[in-house]
Amino acid sequence: MDSTRRKQQLPALLSSLISQLLLLLLLLFSSSTPLSLDSSNSDHTFSSLIHRFLSSQEIAAVFSHFAVSRKRKRTHFLDLNSDPGDEISPGSVRHSPLRSPDSFRNSFKMTSETFEWLAGSLEPLLDCRDPVGSPLNLSAELRLAIGLFRLATGSDYQTISTQFGVSEWVARFCAKQLCRVLCTDFRFWVNFLNPNELESVSSALNEKTGFPNCCGVIDCARFKIVRGNGIKEQNDNSSEETIAAQILVDSSSRILSIVAGFRGNKSDSKVLKLSTLHKDIEEGNLLNSPPVYLNGVAIEQFLIGDKGYPLLPWLMVPFEDAIPGSSEEHFNKSHHRIRVSALQTIASLKNWGVLSQPIEEEAKTAVAYIGACSILHNALLMREDYSALVDEFEGHSFIDQSCSHSHGDTSFEDTSIELKASVIRRALATRAKEFHDSKHHSMVTGFLSLEST
């Protein structure tokens, strides 16, 4: 029996040894052969990107980590727009100065490790959606690099063409293909509106501020697009328009939900009223877990919003003209601490190059850019890669000045609903002051204990 088992295992062992020997030879060959993007010596796997964006010392440190990508198929670039004898020279790529990890992050808004993970996750989908009858013959890594470079830097297609040695048509195709794959097949990375997730979000916010049943922060971001891309108003001669994106985030700046494509001139409250989020909440399909009671007041699950939103039982906005030291002021301070995560998320989205400037694309493409950057934002947080996360910003005026419209939407007005919301907000204000006093007392007690020792 043992002899039979050994005979069965022998072919697998020999195959493994041969594979390792071939891999070793391949690594030795690649270390002594310059990588290029021309058709005679093509190598569009991730190692070519490493050579372009890391220094020679850093290549040695990370190359073994990415050696697994060598077993992927080798492909080359086919310029669909150029004449057969008119090949794009790869010299600018082959002889470009080697770059640091910081430069890599600036180019792709992520570390090289995250890039490799993302390429592996997207590879089957990036490889299978070429134009019918016109395969690009580009590796998943190169397709991803071109798309990410467009999103991360906002570079125009001519610049991308020069950087990667591809035609402008191919650069545009890869950028749109990446957005299409992310927004179609990976949108679950920005969809966390289920009871278990919201309970986790609520627990984290309760620990941070003492607010029970708080399920996230809602806000609205606006992005500029160039006039004439499908959403400008009639008789409007302005050079730019804006589109609005409504986001819901948790305390870690993770996006729980996003919907984009509204006209930017609509107020935050109007965008909310038009969104499926509002419909789902009003119909009892969301924020429908049992209430928590504070001094006899039922606190249903709720969201935090700025003064651009109406006060609703499920949407808490700050008090106006709160007296210093009052429970209302403590509520506002806790409210602002929660809102910081939304401001950070919006700042981080606008830190992606393609969203940091007027988007010179059709409206639907601009919406796809917003969706793709949001999905990547969450993917990076999931990987604990904070390359694209803005750590510090200059507050509300820097982030959402265009979003701070007073709601002025009478469609929300209902005396009974407003009264119920006011009762809930005052109960939360009392809780905010108690939470602050408790924290302050604990800090003083701890300080006195340290002094006594």
Tab-separated table of C-alpha atoms in Angstrom:
chain	number	residue	atom	x	y	z
A	1	MET	CA	0.000	0.000	0.000
A	2	ASP	CA	2.810	2.441	0.923
A	3	SER	CA	4.635	1.559	-2.309
A	4	THR	CA	1.514	2.302	-4.374
A	5	ARG	CA	1.004	5.634	-2.601
A	6	ARG	CA	4.618	6.620	-3.242
A	7	LYS	CA	4.246	5.786	-6.942
A	8	GLN	CA	1.134	7.970	-7.104
A	9	GLN	CA	2.903	10.855	-5.359
A	10	LEU	CA	6.057	10.676	-7.511
A	11	PRO	CA	4.625	12.451	-10.603
A	12	ALA	CA	3.293	15.309	-8.468
A	13	LEU	CA	6.681	15.650	-6.744
A	14	LEU	CA	8.548	15.728	-10.050
A	15	SER	CA	6.094	18.279	-11.451
A	16	SER	CA	6.601	20.492	-8.399
A	17	LEU	CA	10.399	20.299	-8.673
A	18	ILE	CA	10.312	21.109	-12.390
A	19	SER	CA	7.980	24.063	-11.785
A	20	GLN	CA	10.266	25.460	-9.087
A	21	LEU	CA	13.327	25.030	-11.325
A	22	LEU	CA	11.599	26.838	-14.205
A	23	LEU	CA	10.510	29.632	-11.853
A	24	LEU	CA	14.101	30.011	-10.599
A	25	LEU	CA	15.416	30.259	-14.161
A	26	LEU	CA	12.704	32.756	-15.014
A	27	LEU	CA	13.563	34.951	-12.059
A	28	LEU	CA	17.277	34.836	-12.913
A	29	PHE	CA	16.480	35.732	-16.522
A	30	SER	CA	14.214	38.634	-15.587
A	31	SER	CA	16.798	40.084	-13.215
A	32	SER	CA	19.344	40.401	-16.024
A	33	THR	CA	17.013	41.417	-18.883
A	34	PRO	CA	15.558	44.937	-19.123
A	35	LEU	CA	11.773	45.029	-19.247
A	36	SER	CA	10.035	46.844	-22.057
A	37	LEU	CA	6.630	47.370	-23.577
A	38	ASP	CA	7.460	46.761	-27.231
A	39	SER	CA	6.037	43.883	-29.201
A	40	SER	CA	9.364	42.080	-29.564
A	41	ASN	CA	10.123	41.899	-25.847
A	42	SER	CA	6.852	42.383	-24.034
A	43	ASP	CA	6.360	41.844	-20.327
A	44	HIS	CA	3.265	43.577	-18.953
A	45	THR	CA	3.071	41.683	-15.686
A	46	PHE	CA	3.246	43.386	-12.343
A	47	SER	CA	7.050	43.094	-12.158
A	48	SER	CA	7.387	45.648	-14.979
A	49	LEU	CA	5.382	48.108	-12.917
A	50	ILE	CA	7.597	47.420	-9.927
A	51	HIS	CA	10.669	48.282	-12.019
A	52	ARG	CA	9.055	51.544	-13.044
A	53	PHE	CA	7.953	52.691	-9.604
A	54	LEU	CA	10.491	51.221	-7.143
A	55	SER	CA	14.207	51.739	-6.684
A	56	SER	CA	16.663	48.918	-7.412
A	57	GLN	CA	17.223	48.219	-3.704
A	58	GLU	CA	13.488	48.071	-3.053
A	59	ILE	CA	12.974	45.763	-6.028
A	60	ALA	CA	15.206	43.175	-4.374
A	61	ALA	CA	13.161	43.411	-1.178
A	62	VAL	CA	9.756	42.970	-2.781
A	63	PHE	CA	10.375	40.982	-5.960
A	64	SER	CA	10.167	37.617	-4.223
A	65	HIS	CA	6.749	38.599	-2.869
A	66	PHE	CA	5.439	39.165	-6.378
A	67	ALA	CA	7.177	36.238	-8.045
A	68	VAL	CA	3.881	34.367	-8.041
A	69	SER	CA	2.594	36.759	-10.708
A	70	ARG	CA	5.202	35.315	-13.083
A	71	LYS	CA	3.085	32.207	-13.585
A	72	ARG	CA	0.368	34.306	-15.194
A	73	LYS	CA	0.077	34.441	-18.939
A	74	ARG	CA	2.457	36.715	-20.822
A	75	THR	CA	0.729	39.179	-23.099
A	76	HIS	CA	1.725	42.086	-25.244
A	77	PHE	CA	0.273	45.361	-26.354
A	78	LEU	CA	-1.579	45.627	-29.659
A	79	ASP	CA	-2.146	49.225	-30.753
A	80	LEU	CA	-5.570	49.264	-32.352
A	81	ASN	CA	-5.169	52.780	-33.714
A	82	SER	CA	-1.658	52.767	-35.124
A	83	ASP	CA	-0.469	51.585	-38.492
A	84	PRO	CA	1.320	48.223	-38.567
A	85	GLY	CA	4.686	49.904	-39.026
A	86	ASP	CA	4.027	52.777	-36.665
A	87	GLU	CA	4.828	51.338	-33.248
A	88	ILE	CA	4.926	53.451	-30.111
A	89	SER	CA	8.437	53.684	-28.771
A	90	PRO	CA	8.744	52.264	-25.255
A	91	GLY	CA	11.988	54.104	-24.605
A	92	SER	CA	10.446	56.553	-22.177
A	93	VAL	CA	9.252	53.633	-20.070
A	94	ARG	CA	12.361	51.484	-20.373
A	95	HIS	CA	14.787	54.246	-19.483
A	96	SER	CA	12.639	56.225	-17.033
A	97	PRO	CA	14.171	56.833	-13.601
A	98	LEU	CA	13.304	54.245	-10.973
A	99	ARG	CA	10.868	55.510	-8.364
A	100	SER	CA	10.182	55.154	-4.652
A	101	PRO	CA	7.201	53.525	-2.888
A	102	ASP	CA	5.916	57.045	-2.173
A	103	SER	CA	5.878	57.735	-5.878
A	104	PHE	CA	4.090	54.438	-6.445
A	105	ARG	CA	1.406	55.465	-3.955
A	106	ASN	CA	1.085	58.869	-5.597
A	107	SER	CA	0.612	57.191	-8.961
A	108	PHE	CA	-1.912	54.557	-7.860
A	109	LYS	CA	-3.201	55.700	-4.414
A	110	MET	CA	-2.194	52.368	-2.875
A	111	THR	CA	0.823	50.314	-1.910
A	112	SER	CA	2.348	47.814	-4.312
A	113	GLU	CA	1.063	44.980	-2.110
A	114	THR	CA	-2.509	46.239	-2.391
A	115	PHE	CA	-2.041	46.681	-6.133
A	116	GLU	CA	-1.071	43.031	-6.520
A	117	TRP	CA	-4.009	41.894	-4.370
A	118	LEU	CA	-6.426	44.027	-6.388
A	119	ALA	CA	-5.011	42.776	-9.695
A	120	GLY	CA	-5.567	39.208	-8.563
A	121	SER	CA	-9.132	39.990	-7.492
A	122	LEU	CA	-10.065	41.728	-10.749
A	123	GLU	CA	-8.014	39.676	-13.210
A	124	PRO	CA	-10.766	37.346	-14.540
A	125	LEU	CA	-13.094	40.275	-15.238
A	126	LEU	CA	-10.487	42.639	-16.636
A	127	ASP	CA	-9.299	39.955	-19.060
A	128	CYS	CA	-12.662	38.959	-20.529
A	129	ARG	CA	-14.270	42.199	-21.715
A	130	ASP	CA	-12.276	43.283	-24.735
A	131	PRO	CA	-14.030	44.645	-27.828
A	132	VAL	CA	-15.439	41.815	-29.938
A	133	GLY	CA	-12.892	40.769	-32.551
A	134	SER	CA	-10.230	43.159	-31.245
A	135	PRO	CA	-8.468	41.671	-28.193
A	136	LEU	CA	-6.059	44.066	-26.505
A	137	ASN	CA	-3.664	41.342	-25.312
A	138	LEU	CA	-2.836	43.300	-22.170
A	139	SER	CA	-2.255	41.688	-18.794
A	140	ALA	CA	-4.655	42.387	-15.952
A	141	GLU	CA	-1.869	44.236	-14.123
A	142	LEU	CA	-1.305	46.678	-16.963
A	143	ARG	CA	-5.023	47.235	-17.488
A	144	LEU	CA	-5.393	47.946	-13.772
A	145	ALA	CA	-2.351	50.228	-13.737
A	146	ILE	CA	-3.673	52.342	-16.611
A	147	GLY	CA	-7.128	52.645	-15.040
A	148	LEU	CA	-5.789	53.420	-11.582
A	149	PHE	CA	-3.359	55.979	-12.950
A	150	ARG	CA	-6.275	57.809	-14.553
A	151	LEU	CA	-8.293	57.758	-11.321
A	152	ALA	CA	-5.392	58.493	-8.970
A	153	THR	CA	-3.723	61.321	-10.876
A	154	GLY	CA	-6.459	62.651	-13.120
A	155	SER	CA	-3.957	62.668	-15.984
A	156	ASP	CA	-5.337	63.121	-19.474
A	157	TYR	CA	-5.220	60.245	-21.929
A	158	GLN	CA	-2.314	61.677	-23.891
A	159	THR	CA	-0.184	61.665	-20.732
A	160	ILE	CA	-1.298	58.132	-19.887
A	161	SER	CA	-0.521	57.033	-23.424
A	162	THR	CA	3.027	58.318	-23.107
A	163	GLN	CA	3.496	56.903	-19.610
A	164	PHE	CA	2.439	53.357	-20.456
A	165	GLY	CA	3.310	53.140	-24.146
A	166	VAL	CA	-0.242	52.548	-25.327
A	167	SER	CA	-2.568	54.466	-27.626
A	168	GLU	CA	-4.987	57.038	-26.240
A	169	TRP	CA	-7.871	54.801	-27.308
A	170	VAL	CA	-6.495	51.923	-25.238
A	171	ALA	CA	-5.856	54.214	-22.251
A	172	ARG	CA	-9.459	55.410	-22.373
A	173	PHE	CA	-10.764	51.858	-22.777
A	174	CYS	CA	-8.773	50.562	-19.766
A	175	ALA	CA	-9.942	53.423	-17.543
A	176	LYS	CA	-13.586	52.881	-18.424
A	177	GLN	CA	-13.218	49.109	-18.205
A	178	LEU	CA	-11.872	49.344	-14.648
A	179	CYS	CA	-14.774	51.580	-13.601
A	180	ARG	CA	-17.260	49.250	-15.267
A	181	VAL	CA	-15.871	46.178	-13.511
A	182	LEU	CA	-15.787	47.877	-10.110
A	183	CYS	CA	-19.245	49.454	-10.344
A	184	THR	CA	-20.870	46.335	-11.779
A	185	ASP	CA	-19.185	43.413	-10.039
A	186	PHE	CA	-17.746	44.919	-6.842
A	187	ARG	CA	-20.377	47.391	-5.731
A	188	PHE	CA	-21.032	45.124	-2.748
A	189	TRP	CA	-17.898	46.767	-1.314
A	190	VAL	CA	-20.022	49.888	-0.710
A	191	ASN	CA	-23.262	48.239	0.371
A	192	PHE	CA	-23.436	47.536	4.092
A	193	LEU	CA	-27.041	48.403	4.878
A	194	ASN	CA	-28.000	45.187	6.637
A	195	PRO	CA	-28.991	44.690	10.294
A	196	ASN	CA	-25.744	43.026	11.374
A	197	GLU	CA	-23.545	45.722	9.826
A	198	LEU	CA	-25.679	48.547	11.202
A	199	GLU	CA	-25.556	47.005	14.661
A	200	SER	CA	-21.759	46.986	14.465
A	201	VAL	CA	-21.748	50.603	13.264
A	202	SER	CA	-24.100	51.582	16.093
A	203	SER	CA	-21.935	49.922	18.748
A	204	ALA	CA	-18.813	51.771	17.573
A	205	LEU	CA	-20.578	55.153	17.562
A	206	ASN	CA	-22.155	54.497	20.950
A	207	GLU	CA	-18.721	53.807	22.412
A	208	LYS	CA	-17.385	57.002	20.851
A	209	THR	CA	-20.163	59.429	21.791
A	210	GLY	CA	-22.681	57.674	24.014
A	211	PHE	CA	-25.380	57.903	21.315
A	212	PRO	CA	-27.308	54.605	21.211
A	213	ASN	CA	-28.744	53.336	17.926
A	214	CYS	CA	-26.792	55.797	15.765
A	215	CYS	CA	-26.213	54.002	12.450
A	216	GLY	CA	-23.976	56.372	10.531
A	217	VAL	CA	-23.461	59.827	9.072
A	218	ILE	CA	-25.150	61.093	5.934
A	219	ASP	CA	-23.661	63.852	3.802
A	220	CYS	CA	-23.579	65.138	0.264
A	221	ALA	CA	-20.522	65.780	-1.900
A	222	ARG	CA	-20.485	67.692	-5.165
A	223	PHE	CA	-18.103	67.193	-8.050
A	224	LYS	CA	-17.490	69.495	-10.992
A	225	ILE	CA	-17.854	68.427	-14.581
A	226	VAL	CA	-17.246	70.424	-17.724
A	227	ARG	CA	-20.302	71.983	-19.323
A	228	GLY	CA	-21.927	70.088	-22.161
A	229	ASN	CA	-21.612	66.587	-20.711
A	230	GLY	CA	-25.271	65.860	-20.340
A	231	ILE	CA	-26.536	67.526	-17.155
A	232	LYS	CA	-26.329	71.265	-17.740
A	233	GLU	CA	-29.498	73.227	-17.440
A	234	GLN	CA	-31.070	74.865	-20.461
A	235	ASN	CA	-30.041	78.476	-21.083
A	236	ASP	CA	-27.158	78.064	-18.644
A	237	ASN	CA	-23.977	79.580	-20.019
A	238	SER	CA	-21.710	78.732	-17.080
A	239	SER	CA	-18.551	76.827	-17.912
A	240	GLU	CA	-18.972	74.143	-15.247
A	241	GLU	CA	-21.730	72.110	-13.662
A	242	THR	CA	-21.801	69.873	-10.608
A	243	ILE	CA	-23.226	66.494	-9.795
A	244	ALA	CA	-24.144	65.454	-6.276
A	245	ALA	CA	-23.331	62.199	-4.507
A	246	GLN	CA	-25.051	61.202	-1.277
A	247	ILE	CA	-22.941	59.065	1.037
A	248	LEU	CA	-23.534	57.276	4.310
A	249	VAL	CA	-20.440	56.407	6.355
A	250	ASP	CA	-19.510	54.832	9.674
A	251	SER	CA	-17.089	56.007	12.350
A	252	SER	CA	-14.071	54.637	10.444
A	253	SER	CA	-14.952	56.612	7.273
A	254	ARG	CA	-16.074	53.437	5.525
A	255	ILE	CA	-18.813	54.105	2.991
A	256	LEU	CA	-21.969	52.172	3.859
A	257	SER	CA	-23.982	53.448	0.917
A	258	ILE	CA	-23.511	55.872	-1.967
A	259	VAL	CA	-25.745	57.135	-4.748
A	260	ALA	CA	-24.513	59.665	-7.308
A	261	GLY	CA	-25.836	61.464	-10.355
A	262	PHE	CA	-28.145	64.100	-8.913
A	263	ARG	CA	-27.935	67.631	-10.247
A	264	GLY	CA	-25.579	69.598	-8.041
A	265	ASN	CA	-27.966	72.528	-7.664
A	266	LYS	CA	-30.358	70.436	-5.589
A	267	SER	CA	-30.200	70.896	-1.824
A	268	ASP	CA	-28.992	68.098	0.414
A	269	SER	CA	-32.523	67.494	1.687
A	270	LYS	CA	-33.898	67.316	-1.854
A	271	VAL	CA	-31.240	64.771	-2.831
A	272	LEU	CA	-32.193	62.746	0.245
A	273	LYS	CA	-35.881	62.899	-0.631
A	274	LEU	CA	-35.145	61.611	-4.144
A	275	SER	CA	-32.903	58.768	-2.975
A	276	THR	CA	-33.848	55.140	-2.431
A	277	LEU	CA	-32.341	55.447	1.058
A	278	HIS	CA	-35.160	57.798	2.083
A	279	LYS	CA	-37.780	55.528	0.523
A	280	ASP	CA	-36.424	52.430	2.263
A	281	ILE	CA	-36.333	54.127	5.652
A	282	GLU	CA	-39.804	55.624	5.337
A	283	GLU	CA	-41.222	52.260	4.274
A	284	GLY	CA	-39.625	50.530	7.251
A	285	ASN	CA	-37.122	48.489	5.262
A	286	LEU	CA	-34.121	50.162	6.951
A	287	LEU	CA	-33.408	51.427	10.482
A	288	ASN	CA	-36.138	49.122	11.757
A	289	SER	CA	-34.428	47.409	14.693
A	290	PRO	CA	-35.962	47.685	18.195
A	291	PRO	CA	-35.561	51.066	19.929
A	292	VAL	CA	-33.335	51.848	22.885
A	293	TYR	CA	-34.947	53.770	25.746
A	294	LEU	CA	-33.381	56.828	27.373
A	295	ASN	CA	-35.363	58.109	30.358
A	296	GLY	CA	-38.522	56.656	28.884
A	297	VAL	CA	-37.911	58.033	25.370
A	298	ALA	CA	-37.768	55.482	22.574
A	299	ILE	CA	-34.654	56.072	20.473
A	300	GLU	CA	-35.155	54.421	17.103
A	301	GLN	CA	-32.191	53.767	14.850
A	302	PHE	CA	-31.116	57.083	13.356
A	303	LEU	CA	-28.540	58.881	11.234
A	304	ILE	CA	-26.497	62.036	11.793
A	305	GLY	CA	-26.699	64.905	9.306
A	306	ASP	CA	-25.640	68.541	9.110
A	307	LYS	CA	-27.884	71.598	9.127
A	308	GLY	CA	-28.627	71.089	5.438
A	309	TYR	CA	-31.017	68.286	6.416
A	310	PRO	CA	-34.400	68.378	8.185
A	311	LEU	CA	-34.858	67.155	11.747
A	312	LEU	CA	-36.590	63.762	11.613
A	313	PRO	CA	-37.023	60.930	14.122
A	314	TRP	CA	-34.405	58.985	12.151
A	315	LEU	CA	-32.199	61.977	11.234
A	316	MET	CA	-30.593	64.110	13.935
A	317	VAL	CA	-29.248	67.577	13.060
A	318	PRO	CA	-27.450	70.018	15.388
A	319	PHE	CA	-29.173	72.547	17.627
A	320	GLU	CA	-29.031	76.159	16.520
A	321	ASP	CA	-27.632	78.786	18.942
A	322	ALA	CA	-26.819	76.271	21.676
A	323	ILE	CA	-25.920	77.912	24.997
A	324	PRO	CA	-22.329	77.194	26.138
A	325	GLY	CA	-22.210	74.438	28.753
A	326	SER	CA	-25.747	73.280	28.023
A	327	SER	CA	-26.780	69.767	27.108
A	328	GLU	CA	-27.540	71.116	23.630
A	329	GLU	CA	-23.921	72.221	23.233
A	330	HIS	CA	-22.681	68.807	24.353
A	331	PHE	CA	-24.996	67.233	21.793
A	332	ASN	CA	-23.570	69.471	19.070
A	333	LYS	CA	-20.000	68.577	20.029
A	334	SER	CA	-20.760	64.851	19.930
A	335	HIS	CA	-22.660	65.368	16.714
A	336	HIS	CA	-19.631	67.064	15.139
A	337	ARG	CA	-17.245	64.331	16.324
A	338	ILE	CA	-19.381	61.809	14.476
A	339	ARG	CA	-19.596	63.985	11.356
A	340	VAL	CA	-15.801	64.174	11.065
A	341	SER	CA	-15.771	60.701	9.532
A	342	ALA	CA	-18.047	61.890	6.705
A	343	LEU	CA	-15.914	64.973	6.126
A	344	GLN	CA	-12.821	62.792	6.007
A	345	THR	CA	-14.455	60.467	3.494
A	346	ILE	CA	-15.461	63.325	1.201
A	347	ALA	CA	-11.986	64.841	1.459
A	348	SER	CA	-10.451	61.466	0.622
A	349	LEU	CA	-12.686	61.008	-2.420
A	350	LYS	CA	-11.774	64.472	-3.643
A	351	ASN	CA	-8.133	63.562	-3.136
A	352	TRP	CA	-8.371	61.170	-6.089
A	353	GLY	CA	-6.950	63.140	-8.995
A	354	VAL	CA	-9.841	62.543	-11.361
A	355	LEU	CA	-12.325	63.916	-8.783
A	356	SER	CA	-10.141	66.812	-7.604
A	357	GLN	CA	-10.686	68.791	-10.801
A	358	PRO	CA	-13.503	69.367	-13.294
A	359	ILE	CA	-14.217	66.027	-14.961
A	360	GLU	CA	-14.006	66.331	-18.727
A	361	GLU	CA	-16.236	63.378	-19.490
A	362	GLU	CA	-19.888	62.575	-20.068
A	363	ALA	CA	-22.056	62.677	-16.961
A	364	LYS	CA	-22.435	58.886	-16.827
A	365	THR	CA	-18.650	58.488	-16.950
A	366	ALA	CA	-18.235	61.045	-14.164
A	367	VAL	CA	-20.712	59.075	-12.047
A	368	ALA	CA	-18.731	55.903	-12.782
A	369	TYR	CA	-15.548	57.654	-11.606
A	370	ILE	CA	-17.249	58.616	-8.330
A	371	GLY	CA	-18.495	55.067	-7.845
A	372	ALA	CA	-15.137	53.492	-8.675
A	373	CYS	CA	-13.213	55.786	-6.323
A	374	SER	CA	-15.732	55.054	-3.554
A	375	ILE	CA	-15.350	51.307	-4.034
A	376	LEU	CA	-11.562	51.617	-4.021
A	377	HIS	CA	-11.784	53.819	-0.897
A	378	ASN	CA	-13.498	50.975	0.962
A	379	ALA	CA	-11.211	48.328	-0.502
A	380	LEU	CA	-8.179	50.214	0.787
A	381	LEU	CA	-9.701	50.545	4.268
A	382	MET	CA	-10.466	46.821	4.215
A	383	ARG	CA	-6.797	46.203	3.456
A	384	GLU	CA	-5.727	48.709	6.139
A	385	ASP	CA	-3.996	50.627	3.362
A	386	TYR	CA	-4.405	54.326	4.139
A	387	SER	CA	-2.550	55.649	1.102
A	388	ALA	CA	-5.614	57.506	-0.184
A	389	LEU	CA	-7.110	58.523	3.163
A	390	VAL	CA	-6.814	62.204	4.064
A	391	ASP	CA	-5.625	62.468	7.660
A	392	GLU	CA	-5.978	66.174	8.221
A	393	PHE	CA	-8.169	68.798	6.626
A	394	GLU	CA	-9.221	72.340	7.369
A	395	GLY	CA	-12.714	71.575	8.528
A	396	HIS	CA	-16.174	72.027	7.123
A	397	SER	CA	-15.518	74.963	4.821
A	398	PHE	CA	-12.781	73.040	2.993
A	399	ILE	CA	-14.788	69.881	2.486
A	400	ASP	CA	-18.432	70.581	1.875
A	401	GLN	CA	-18.965	74.271	1.397
A	402	SER	CA	-21.090	73.502	-1.635
A	403	CYS	CA	-23.142	70.990	0.342
A	404	SER	CA	-24.204	73.216	3.225
A	405	HIS	CA	-27.398	74.421	1.591
A	406	SER	CA	-30.190	75.107	4.049
A	407	HIS	CA	-32.755	72.433	3.307
A	408	GLY	CA	-35.717	74.756	2.812
A	409	ASP	CA	-37.799	71.781	1.686
A	410	THR	CA	-41.314	72.025	3.031
A	411	SER	CA	-42.131	68.502	1.859
A	412	PHE	CA	-40.563	67.216	5.102
A	413	GLU	CA	-42.626	69.458	7.352
A	414	ASP	CA	-45.050	67.651	9.641
A	415	THR	CA	-45.767	69.031	13.100
A	416	SER	CA	-46.201	65.642	14.769
A	417	ILE	CA	-43.042	64.217	13.192
A	418	GLU	CA	-41.034	67.310	14.100
A	419	LEU	CA	-42.284	67.136	17.694
A	420	LYS	CA	-41.312	63.469	17.980
A	421	ALA	CA	-37.887	64.214	16.532
A	422	SER	CA	-37.370	67.100	18.969
A	423	VAL	CA	-38.167	64.862	21.950
A	424	ILE	CA	-35.644	62.272	20.729
A	425	ARG	CA	-32.974	64.919	20.148
A	426	ARG	CA	-33.401	66.363	23.656
A	427	ALA	CA	-33.099	62.901	25.189
A	428	LEU	CA	-29.886	62.403	23.204
A	429	ALA	CA	-28.648	65.818	24.346
A	430	THR	CA	-29.126	64.812	27.953
A	431	ARG	CA	-27.279	61.591	27.235
A	432	ALA	CA	-24.451	63.531	25.563
A	433	LYS	CA	-23.931	65.672	28.680
A	434	GLU	CA	-24.015	62.618	30.954
A	435	PHE	CA	-21.513	60.847	28.716
A	436	HIS	CA	-19.206	63.887	28.758
A	437	ASP	CA	-19.428	64.261	32.552
A	438	SER	CA	-18.731	60.550	33.017
A	439	LYS	CA	-15.679	60.688	30.759
A	440	HIS	CA	-14.427	63.826	32.499
A	441	HIS	CA	-14.879	62.232	35.912
A	442	SER	CA	-12.974	59.125	34.815
A	443	MET	CA	-10.108	61.245	33.497
A	444	VAL	CA	-9.881	63.277	36.715
A	445	THR	CA	-9.996	60.129	38.853
A	446	GLY	CA	-7.261	58.525	36.764
A	447	PHE	CA	-5.100	61.642	36.984
A	448	LEU	CA	-5.471	61.834	40.778
A	449	SER	CA	-4.601	58.138	41.071
A	450	LEU	CA	-1.408	58.715	39.118
A	451	GLU	CA	-0.479	61.676	41.326
A	452	SER	CA	-1.042	59.671	44.505
A	453	THR	CA	1.377	57.007	43.303
